[in-house]
Tab-separated table of C-alpha atoms in Angstrom:
chain	number	residue	atom	x	y	z
A	1	THR	CA	26.481	8.238	-12.691
A	2	GLY	CA	24.050	6.063	-14.881
A	3	HIS	CA	23.528	2.993	-12.884
A	4	HIS	CA	20.171	1.185	-12.236
A	5	GLY	CA	18.902	-0.913	-10.154
A	6	VAL	CA	17.597	-4.962	-10.959
A	7	LEU	CA	15.133	-7.173	-8.659
A	8	ASN	CA	16.995	-10.216	-8.266
A	9	TYR	CA	16.172	-13.282	-7.072
A	10	ASN	CA	18.037	-15.494	-4.171
A	11	THR	CA	18.262	-19.092	-5.185
A	12	VAL	CA	14.845	-20.061	-3.128
A	13	GLY	CA	13.168	-18.363	-5.465
A	14	LYS	CA	11.875	-15.233	-2.785
A	15	ARG	CA	11.774	-11.740	-4.721
A	16	THR	CA	14.965	-9.781	-2.926
A	17	THR	CA	16.283	-5.986	-4.325
A	18	ALA	CA	19.577	-6.490	-3.893
A	19	LEU	CA	19.645	-3.776	-6.059
A	20	LYS	CA	23.334	-4.513	-8.144
A	21	PHE	CA	24.717	-2.032	-10.753
A	22	GLY	CA	27.278	-1.105	-13.125
A	23	PRO	CA	28.064	-3.941	-16.116
A	24	PHE	CA	29.758	-6.374	-13.248
A	25	GLY	CA	26.361	-6.485	-11.959
A	26	GLY	CA	28.407	-6.245	-8.509
A	27	LYS	CA	26.839	-3.777	-5.398
A	28	SER	CA	26.585	0.159	-5.173
A	29	ASP	CA	28.913	1.558	-2.616
A	30	GLU	CA	25.781	3.355	-1.383
A	31	TYR	CA	24.404	-0.124	-1.123
A	32	ASN	CA	27.636	-1.505	1.718
A	33	LYS	CA	27.933	1.941	3.294
A	34	THR	CA	24.404	1.661	4.314
A	35	VAL	CA	24.248	-1.878	5.591
A	36	GLN	CA	27.707	-1.354	7.268
A	37	ASN	CA	26.072	1.363	9.191
A	38	ILE	CA	22.769	-0.659	9.951
A	39	MET	CA	25.134	-3.094	11.421
A	40	LYS	CA	26.762	-0.493	13.099
A	41	THR	CA	23.662	0.828	15.058
A	42	LYS	CA	21.928	-1.756	15.149
A	43	GLY	CA	24.275	-4.242	15.904
A	44	LEU	CA	23.698	-6.700	13.522
A	45	SER	CA	25.778	-9.421	11.197
A	46	GLU	CA	26.366	-8.624	7.538
A	47	GLU	CA	24.104	-11.089	6.832
A	48	GLU	CA	20.744	-9.822	9.509
A	49	ALA	CA	21.670	-6.930	7.961
A	50	LYS	CA	21.209	-7.233	4.216
A	51	ARG	CA	17.787	-9.014	4.762
A	52	ASP	CA	17.098	-5.934	6.677
A	53	TYR	CA	18.251	-4.082	4.511
A	54	ASP	CA	16.454	-5.272	1.440
A	55	SER	CA	13.825	-5.616	3.040
A	56	TYR	CA	13.487	-1.951	3.524
A	57	LEU	CA	14.495	-2.121	-0.422
A	58	GLU	CA	11.485	-4.341	-1.561
A	59	ASN	CA	8.680	-2.628	0.528
A	60	PRO	CA	9.178	0.446	2.186
A	61	ASN	CA	5.932	0.484	3.128
A	62	ASN	CA	5.591	-3.155	5.122
A	63	TYR	CA	8.667	-2.803	6.224
A	64	ALA	CA	7.677	0.695	7.839
A	65	LEU	CA	4.440	-1.417	9.118
A	66	ASN	CA	6.204	-4.399	10.571
A	67	LYS	CA	8.463	-2.254	11.910
A	68	GLY	CA	6.139	0.225	14.110
A	69	GLU	CA	4.397	-3.199	14.619
A	70	ALA	CA	7.832	-4.705	16.551
A	71	TYR	CA	8.177	-1.614	18.686
A	72	TYR	CA	4.394	-1.865	20.079
A	73	LYS	CA	4.818	-5.044	20.689
A	74	ASP	CA	7.764	-4.955	22.678
A	75	LEU	CA	5.904	-1.535	25.151
A	76	GLY	CA	3.199	-4.308	25.661
A	77	TYR	CA	0.228	-3.509	22.930
A	78	LYS	CA	-0.846	-5.913	21.059
A	79	SER	CA	-1.260	-3.636	18.295
A	80	LEU	CA	0.123	-0.912	16.096
A	81	MET	CA	-2.779	0.757	16.297
A	82	ASP	CA	-4.015	0.696	20.076
A	83	GLY	CA	-0.040	1.789	20.409
A	84	VAL	CA	0.065	4.576	18.602
A	85	VAL	CA	-3.639	5.511	20.533
A	86	GLY	CA	-2.007	4.416	23.236
A	87	GLU	CA	0.936	6.765	23.453
A	88	ALA	CA	-0.442	9.558	22.744
A	89	GLU	CA	-3.166	9.179	25.381
A	90	LYS	CA	0.164	9.217	27.742
A	91	LYS	CA	1.215	12.777	26.442
A	92	GLY	CA	-2.760	13.465	26.590
A	93	GLN	CA	-3.924	13.408	23.440
A	94	GLY	CA	-5.227	10.264	22.366
A	95	ALA	CA	-8.966	12.002	21.746
A	96	GLU	CA	-7.244	13.650	18.839
A	97	VAL	CA	-5.659	10.831	17.829
A	98	ARG	CA	-9.189	7.967	17.918
A	99	ALA	CA	-10.968	10.763	15.987
A	100	ARG	CA	-7.970	11.058	12.958
A	101	ILE	CA	-8.451	7.597	13.067
A	102	ASP	CA	-11.801	6.649	12.945
A	103	LYS	CA	-12.674	10.175	10.551
A	104	PHE	CA	-9.458	7.849	7.813
A	105	LYS	CA	-11.608	4.778	8.610
A	106	LYS	CA	-14.924	6.720	7.759
A	107	GLU	CA	-13.283	7.855	4.771
A	108	SER	CA	-11.856	5.237	3.554
A	109	GLN	CA	-15.180	2.825	3.726
A	110	LEU	CA	-16.809	5.389	1.809
A	111	LYS	CA	-14.426	5.458	-1.302
A	112	GLY	CA	-14.132	1.673	-1.007
A	113	ILE	CA	-18.325	1.926	-1.108
A	114	SER	CA	-17.827	4.666	-3.843
A	115	VAL	CA	-16.613	2.660	-5.867
A	116	VAL	CA	-17.737	-1.144	-5.159
A	117	GLY	CA	-21.077	0.812	-6.086
A	118	LEU	CA	-19.883	3.119	-9.159
A	119	PHE	CA	-18.556	-0.421	-10.466
A	120	VAL	CA	-22.402	-1.788	-9.708
A	121	VAL	CA	-24.036	1.019	-11.904
A	122	VAL	CA	-21.765	0.866	-15.102
A	123	PHE	CA	-22.252	-2.884	-15.001
A	124	LEU	CA	-26.311	-2.294	-14.874
A	125	TYR	CA	-25.757	0.036	-17.019
A	126	PHE	CA	-24.068	-1.975	-19.728
A	127	LYS	CA	-26.551	-4.793	-18.888
A	128	ILE	CA	-30.052	-2.714	-20.085
A	129	GLN	CA	-27.977	-2.073	-22.631
A	130	TYR	CA	-27.398	-5.037	-23.716
A	131	ASP	CA	-30.566	-6.497	-23.094
A	132	ASN	CA	-32.388	-3.531	-25.009
A	133	ASP	CA	-30.709	-3.750	-27.964
A	134	PRO	CA	-27.978	-7.167	-28.342
A	135	GLY	CA	-26.801	-5.550	-31.528
A	136	SER	CA	-26.194	-2.751	-30.779
A	137	THR	CA	-24.313	-0.335	-28.806
A	138	VAL	CA	-25.943	2.852	-29.553
A	139	ASN	CA	-29.667	2.369	-28.196
A	140	ILE	CA	-29.449	4.013	-24.803
A	141	SER	CA	-33.073	3.320	-22.638
A	142	ARG	CA	-34.248	5.514	-20.748
A	143	ASP	CA	-33.244	3.353	-17.142
A	144	ALA	CA	-29.866	4.151	-19.294
A	145	ARG	CA	-29.853	6.845	-18.791
A	146	LEU	CA	-31.123	6.788	-15.450
A	147	ALA	CA	-28.051	4.432	-13.940
A	148	GLN	CA	-25.557	6.944	-16.883
A	149	GLU	CA	-26.938	9.650	-13.938
A	150	ALA	CA	-26.409	7.508	-11.065
A	151	ALA	CA	-22.657	6.740	-12.063
A	152	ASN	CA	-22.039	9.851	-12.776
A	153	ALA	CA	-23.085	11.281	-9.448
A	154	LEU	CA	-21.890	8.107	-7.791
A	155	PHE	CA	-18.340	9.257	-9.677
A	156	LEU	CA	-18.410	12.908	-8.040
A	157	LEU	CA	-18.492	11.627	-4.550
């Protein structure tokens, strides 16, 4: 159908993703059908349904996290993670879910430390290069070669 969505800014300057389509900037039929469906299924007003759908369109990941957090807080949990683990425990899967969360956290920390370490090694490599011969970028000293090997080793993690 050849329609292209564009970002729109509402009157208070907050970015929204009220997708506009066509040469006259009207909302698509699909957008309006989705808003109508949200109104029916969630019992929201048209304005609330548009705000809800626009929030989803703007950032689906944050939308899902916010909805999940609200869901588990309504069930009495302090946070999304507490809710996920608590509900998994009810099904006898608490240990498995905790293990997956711990593994994810460890992998994320390792990746973060590796990236920071790589930047430190690269910085040291270029600092050593400059300190050895500020006018040349061709001269690679023994220390710079060691820094380069360390950076390569970190990159392979």
